[in-house]
Short mmCIF file of C-alpha atoms in Angstrom, two decimals:
data_model
loop_
_atom_site.label_atom_id
_atom_site.label_comp_id
_atom_site.label_asym_id
_atom_site.label_seq_id
_atom_site.Cartn_x
_atom_site.Cartn_y
_atom_site.Cartn_z
CA GLN A 11 0.00 0.00 0.00
CA GLN A 12 1.36 3.39 -0.97
CA GLU A 13 1.99 5.72 1.93
CA LYS A 14 0.32 9.13 1.81
CA ARG A 15 2.66 12.07 1.92
CA VAL A 16 1.67 15.38 3.51
CA SER A 17 3.20 18.39 1.89
CA CYS A 18 4.29 21.29 4.08
CA THR A 19 4.56 24.49 2.10
CA PRO A 20 5.09 28.05 3.39
CA SER A 21 1.49 28.89 2.58
CA SER A 22 0.19 26.00 4.63
CA LEU A 23 2.31 27.11 7.60
CA LEU A 24 0.87 30.61 7.43
CA SER A 25 -2.67 29.26 7.59
CA PHE A 26 -1.93 27.14 10.68
CA PRO A 27 -3.56 28.77 13.75
CA LEU A 28 -0.86 30.04 16.15
CA PRO A 29 -1.36 29.86 19.94
CA GLN A 30 -2.15 33.21 21.55
CA TRP A 31 1.00 33.26 23.68
CA LEU A 32 3.11 33.12 20.53
CA LYS A 33 1.34 36.16 19.12
CA THR A 34 1.86 38.21 22.27
CA PRO A 35 5.12 40.20 22.26
CA PRO A 36 7.33 39.60 25.29
CA ALA A 37 7.11 42.17 28.04
CA SER A 38 10.09 44.46 28.20
CA GLU A 39 12.45 43.64 31.03
CA LYS A 40 13.01 46.35 33.60
CA SER A 41 16.23 46.43 35.56
CA PRO A 42 15.61 46.89 39.30
CA GLN A 43 16.20 50.46 40.38
CA LEU A 44 19.26 50.83 42.56
CA LEU A 45 18.66 52.55 45.87
CA THR A 46 21.56 53.84 47.93
CA PRO A 47 20.12 54.55 51.39
CA SER A 48 22.94 56.82 52.56
CA LYS A 49 22.33 59.16 49.59
CA MET A 50 18.57 59.41 49.98
CA GLY A 51 17.27 62.89 50.66
CA GLU A 52 20.67 64.41 51.22
CA ASP A 53 19.15 67.86 50.94
CA GLU A 54 17.06 67.15 54.05
CA SER A 55 20.03 66.18 56.20
CA PRO A 56 21.35 68.65 58.76
CA HIS A 57 24.43 70.39 57.39
CA HIS A 58 27.73 71.19 59.01
CA SER A 59 26.78 74.86 58.81
CA GLU A 60 29.08 75.95 61.63
CA LEU A 61 32.00 74.17 59.98
CA GLY A 62 31.47 75.50 56.48
CA SER A 63 32.96 73.56 53.58
CA PHE A 64 35.25 71.67 55.97
CA GLY A 65 32.26 69.79 57.41
CA THR A 66 32.12 67.09 54.74
CA GLN A 67 35.86 66.44 54.89
CA ARG A 68 35.74 66.37 58.67
CA GLY A 69 33.01 63.72 58.53
CA SER A 70 35.06 61.51 56.21
CA LEU A 71 38.13 61.84 58.42
CA ILE A 72 36.19 60.89 61.56
CA HIS A 73 34.73 57.86 59.79
CA LYS A 74 38.20 56.76 58.72
CA LEU A 75 39.68 57.17 62.19
CA LEU A 76 36.79 55.25 63.78
CA GLU A 77 37.53 52.48 61.30
CA VAL A 78 41.29 52.31 61.89
CA LEU A 79 42.02 53.37 65.48
CA PRO A 80 40.12 50.52 67.20
CA THR A 81 42.65 48.09 65.69
CA LEU A 82 45.46 49.82 67.61
CA GLU A 83 46.39 49.70 71.28
CA PRO A 84 44.74 52.62 73.11
CA SER A 85 48.12 54.14 74.00
CA PHE A 86 49.04 54.44 70.29
CA ARG A 87 45.77 55.88 69.03
CA GLU A 88 46.30 59.60 69.60
CA LYS A 89 49.73 59.64 67.96
CA ALA A 90 48.48 57.59 64.99
CA ALA A 91 45.48 59.91 64.55
CA ARG A 92 47.66 63.03 64.58
CA GLN A 93 50.07 61.54 62.05
CA PHE A 94 47.18 60.59 59.77
CA LEU A 95 45.65 64.08 59.92
CA GLU A 96 49.04 65.69 59.35
CA LYS A 97 49.42 63.69 56.13
CA GLU A 98 45.97 64.97 55.13
CA SER A 99 47.23 68.55 55.62
CA ILE A 100 44.67 69.32 58.32
CA LEU A 101 45.31 72.48 60.33
CA GLU A 102 46.45 71.98 63.92
CA LYS A 103 43.32 73.45 65.52
CA GLN A 104 41.03 71.29 63.38
CA SER A 105 43.22 68.26 63.97
CA GLN A 106 42.98 68.66 67.75
CA GLU A 107 39.19 68.84 67.60
CA ILE A 108 38.91 65.73 65.40
CA VAL A 109 41.30 63.69 67.54
CA LYS A 110 39.45 64.69 70.71
CA THR A 111 36.09 63.79 69.13
CA VAL A 112 37.22 60.35 67.97
CA LEU A 113 39.02 59.41 71.18
CA THR A 114 36.00 60.51 73.24
CA VAL A 115 33.72 58.28 71.16
CA LEU A 116 36.04 55.28 71.56
CA LYS A 117 36.24 55.82 75.31
CA ALA A 118 32.49 56.33 75.72
CA TYR A 119 31.43 53.26 73.70
CA PRO A 120 34.21 50.65 73.89
CA ASP A 121 31.80 47.74 73.30
CA PHE A 122 30.95 49.09 69.87
CA PHE A 123 34.57 48.71 68.80
CA GLY A 124 35.46 45.37 70.38
CA PRO A 125 36.33 42.02 68.77
CA SER A 126 32.66 41.17 68.18
CA SER A 127 32.22 44.17 65.87
CA LEU A 128 32.78 44.70 62.15
CA ASN A 129 33.48 48.02 60.47
CA GLU A 130 32.38 49.43 57.10
CA VAL A 131 30.30 46.40 56.12
CA PRO A 132 28.92 46.54 52.55
CA PHE A 133 25.64 44.79 51.80
CA GLN A 134 23.12 44.41 49.01
CA GLY A 135 19.57 43.16 48.80
CA GLN A 136 16.22 43.74 47.17
CA ILE A 137 13.08 45.42 48.46
CA GLY A 138 9.91 45.70 46.42
CA GLY A 139 11.67 45.25 43.08
CA HIS A 140 14.41 47.72 43.98
CA ASP A 141 18.04 46.76 44.45
CA VAL A 142 19.35 48.25 47.65
CA SER A 143 23.06 48.82 48.16
CA GLY A 144 24.54 50.19 51.35
CA GLN A 145 27.37 50.10 53.83
CA SER A 146 26.98 49.98 57.58
CA ASP A 147 29.52 51.95 59.58
CA ARG A 148 29.54 49.35 62.35
CA LEU A 149 27.92 45.99 63.08
CA VAL A 150 28.07 44.55 66.58
CA MET A 151 27.27 40.85 66.96
CA MET A 152 25.86 39.71 70.31
CA ASP A 153 24.82 36.04 70.24
CA ASP A 154 21.48 36.12 68.39
CA GLN A 155 21.35 39.92 68.28
CA LEU A 156 22.82 42.35 65.78
CA LEU A 157 23.31 46.06 66.39
CA VAL A 158 23.53 48.25 63.27
CA ILE A 159 25.34 51.54 63.94
CA ASP A 160 25.55 54.55 61.68
CA TYR A 161 27.84 57.48 62.50
CA LYS A 162 26.59 61.03 62.09
CA THR A 163 29.17 63.79 62.46
CA HIS A 164 26.85 66.79 62.18
CA SER A 165 27.59 69.76 64.40
CA HIS A 166 23.85 70.12 65.08
CA VAL A 167 22.37 67.10 66.87
CA PRO A 168 18.59 66.68 67.16
CA SER A 169 17.48 66.80 70.79
CA ARG A 170 14.64 64.29 70.24
CA LEU A 171 14.17 61.20 68.10
CA GLU A 172 11.18 62.90 66.47
CA ASP A 173 13.49 65.66 65.23
CA ILE A 174 15.83 63.33 63.33
CA PRO A 175 15.56 64.13 59.59
CA SER A 176 13.31 61.75 57.66
CA SER A 177 16.16 61.04 55.20
CA ILE A 178 18.20 59.48 58.02
CA LEU A 179 15.25 57.45 59.29
CA LYS A 180 14.51 56.20 55.74
CA GLN A 181 18.16 55.19 55.43
CA MET A 182 18.11 53.22 58.68
CA ALA A 183 14.75 51.60 57.86
CA LEU A 184 16.21 50.32 54.56
CA TYR A 185 19.35 49.11 56.32
CA LYS A 186 17.30 47.13 58.80
CA GLU A 187 15.03 45.66 56.13
CA VAL A 188 17.91 44.40 53.97
CA LEU A 189 20.10 43.21 56.84
CA SER A 190 17.10 41.30 58.25
CA GLN A 191 17.13 39.30 55.02
CA ILE A 192 20.86 38.64 55.33
CA PHE A 193 20.67 37.75 59.04
CA PRO A 194 17.22 36.14 59.36
CA HIS A 195 18.03 34.40 62.66
CA HIS A 196 19.20 37.55 64.45
CA ILE A 197 17.23 40.20 66.29
CA LEU A 198 18.24 43.49 64.68
CA SER A 199 18.44 46.88 66.35
CA CYS A 200 19.52 50.11 64.67
CA GLY A 201 21.03 53.21 66.17
CA ILE A 202 22.75 56.46 65.36
CA LEU A 203 26.02 57.44 66.99
CA TRP A 204 26.25 61.23 67.04
CA THR A 205 29.99 61.74 67.32
CA THR A 206 29.92 65.42 68.29
CA LEU A 207 28.42 64.86 71.77
CA PRO A 208 28.87 61.84 71.70
CA ARG A 209 25.43 60.23 72.08
CA PHE A 210 23.95 56.96 70.87
CA ASP A 211 20.26 56.87 69.92
CA VAL A 212 18.55 53.51 69.51
CA LEU A 213 15.81 53.84 66.89
CA PRO A 214 12.59 52.16 68.06
CA GLU A 215 10.90 49.63 65.82
CA ASN A 216 7.66 51.63 65.69
CA LEU A 217 9.57 54.69 64.47
CA LEU A 218 11.41 52.85 61.68
CA LYS A 219 8.22 51.14 60.51
CA LYS A 220 6.85 54.53 59.48
CA PHE A 221 9.68 54.81 56.95
CA CYS A 222 9.73 51.24 55.62
CA PRO A 223 9.38 51.09 51.81
#
C-alpha cells in the first residue's frame, strides 16, 4: 500500500492557527532600580553649617579614624590619629578637635569597637523590586542579636528622636530591612552614633516602621 505524503509548504504554515501566547510580544524587562540609602534625601540632612565647607571632609576623616584606630592599642591611638591628619594637611586646631572627638567616642562606647564588631560592612539586597546597596559603619554581633550603627558627624544634633531628619530614618529603615534578610536568625536593632556629643540613639521599631518602603 502506498503511503500518503503530507506536503508542508510556506502557505500551509501561514494558515496554521498560532497559539495566543506566541502572538503576544514579550514584556520588556526592567532592571531593578538601585537605591543607595545613605544618599537618599541628602538635601534634608542637617548640614555642618558651623563648619562650612570643611564639614564634609571632617566627617570623612572621623569615619576613617573610627575604622582604623580601634585596631590599635589605646596608648598608640592619639599619635596615629595626629600623624594621619598631618598627612591629610589638616590644620592643627582642626586636627585637635577631630582627635578629641574620635578618642572621646572610643572611650564612651568601647563595646561598639570590640572584637565582636565589624566596620564598614557593605551589603546588598532587594526590596519591592528595587536593588538596595549600602554600607553599615559598624555591626556589633551579640549572640542572636545584631546592632547596626551609623555614625553622624553633624555639628547640630537633634534633641529628640522625632526631630531626626526623615532622610536618616529612611536610610536606617532600609538598612534594617535588607540586613534582616541577610541575618534572618538575628534580632536586629539600629542606632545612630552622634559623634559630636557623643550620644547613641537607639531607633525604636515603631519609628522605623513609618519609613519602611
